[in-house]
Short mmCIF file of C-alpha atoms in Angstrom, two decimals:
data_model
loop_
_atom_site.label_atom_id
_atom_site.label_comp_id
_atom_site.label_asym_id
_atom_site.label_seq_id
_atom_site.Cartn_x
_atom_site.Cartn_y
_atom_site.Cartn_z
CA UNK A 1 58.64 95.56 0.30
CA UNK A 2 61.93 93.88 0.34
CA UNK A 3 60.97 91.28 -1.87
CA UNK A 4 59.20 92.87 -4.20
CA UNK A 5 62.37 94.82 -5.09
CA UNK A 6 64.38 92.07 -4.86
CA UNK A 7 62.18 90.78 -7.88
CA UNK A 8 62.23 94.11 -9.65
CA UNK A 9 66.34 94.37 -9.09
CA UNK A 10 66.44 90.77 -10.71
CA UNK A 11 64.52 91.74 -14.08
CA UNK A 12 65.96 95.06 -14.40
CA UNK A 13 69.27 92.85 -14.78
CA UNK A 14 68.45 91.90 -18.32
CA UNK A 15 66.78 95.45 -18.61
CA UNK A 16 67.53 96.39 -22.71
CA UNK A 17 65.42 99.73 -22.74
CA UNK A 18 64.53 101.69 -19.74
CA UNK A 19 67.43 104.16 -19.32
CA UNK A 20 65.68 106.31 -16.18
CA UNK A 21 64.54 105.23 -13.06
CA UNK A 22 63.11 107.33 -10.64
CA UNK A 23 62.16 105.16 -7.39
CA UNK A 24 62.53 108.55 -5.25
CA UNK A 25 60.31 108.36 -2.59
CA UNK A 26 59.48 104.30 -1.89
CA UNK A 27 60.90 103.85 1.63
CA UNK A 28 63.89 101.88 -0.38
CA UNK A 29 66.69 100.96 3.04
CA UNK A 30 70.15 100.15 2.83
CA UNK A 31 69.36 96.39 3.16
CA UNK A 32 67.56 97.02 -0.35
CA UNK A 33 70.50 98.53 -2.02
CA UNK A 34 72.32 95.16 -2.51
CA UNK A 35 69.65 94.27 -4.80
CA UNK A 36 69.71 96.93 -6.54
CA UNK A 37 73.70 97.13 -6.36
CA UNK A 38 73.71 93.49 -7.85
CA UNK A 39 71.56 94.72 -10.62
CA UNK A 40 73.81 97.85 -11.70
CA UNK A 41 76.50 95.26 -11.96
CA UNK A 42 74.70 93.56 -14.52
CA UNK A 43 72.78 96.25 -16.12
CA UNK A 44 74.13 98.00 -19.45
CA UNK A 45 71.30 99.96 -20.10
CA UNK A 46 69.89 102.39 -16.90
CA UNK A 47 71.67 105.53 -17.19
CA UNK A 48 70.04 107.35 -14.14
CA UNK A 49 68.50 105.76 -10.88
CA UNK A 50 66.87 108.10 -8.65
CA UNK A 51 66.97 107.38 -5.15
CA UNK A 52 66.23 110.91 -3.60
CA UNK A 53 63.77 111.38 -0.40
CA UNK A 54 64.47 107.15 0.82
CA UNK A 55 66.20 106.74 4.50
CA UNK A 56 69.45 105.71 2.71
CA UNK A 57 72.61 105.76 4.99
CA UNK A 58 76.44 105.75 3.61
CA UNK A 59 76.85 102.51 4.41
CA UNK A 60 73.91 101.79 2.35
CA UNK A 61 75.47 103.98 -0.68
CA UNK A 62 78.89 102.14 -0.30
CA UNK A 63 76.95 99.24 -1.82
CA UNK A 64 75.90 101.90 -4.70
CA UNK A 65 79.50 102.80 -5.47
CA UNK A 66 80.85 99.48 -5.49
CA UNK A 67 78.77 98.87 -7.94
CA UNK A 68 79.19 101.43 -10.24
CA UNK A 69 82.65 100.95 -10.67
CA UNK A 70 82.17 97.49 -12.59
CA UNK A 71 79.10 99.21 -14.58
CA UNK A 72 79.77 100.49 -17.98
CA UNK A 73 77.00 102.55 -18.46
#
């Protein structure tokens, strides 16, 4: 599973239309947060990510917030 969002993280990066993202529910872990971190960095485009009901920690989210304060959308 940790791949395959690894891949997804990567092409959302040059994302130039999808604006939600709901991916409540997947079983998405901290360790998978950096990918999708590294992706909000890059990312001008996704205005909401969903991440409700996944076993997400706060040191998990910490990789979140970092990278929402270099995002401009």
């Amino acid at each position: 599973r940790g791949d395959s969002i690894q891949r997804f993280a990567q092409a959302l990066c040059h994302n130039k239309s999808l604006q939600i993202l709901d991916l409540s529910s997947n079983g998405i872990e901290d360790n998978q947060l950096l990918y999708l971190a590294a992706m909000l960095q890059k990312n001008q485009t996704l205005l909401v990510l969903g991440l409700a009901d996944n076993p997400l920690t706060n040191h998990g989210i910490r990789f979140l917030m970092q990278a929402l304060r270099t995002n401009r959308t």
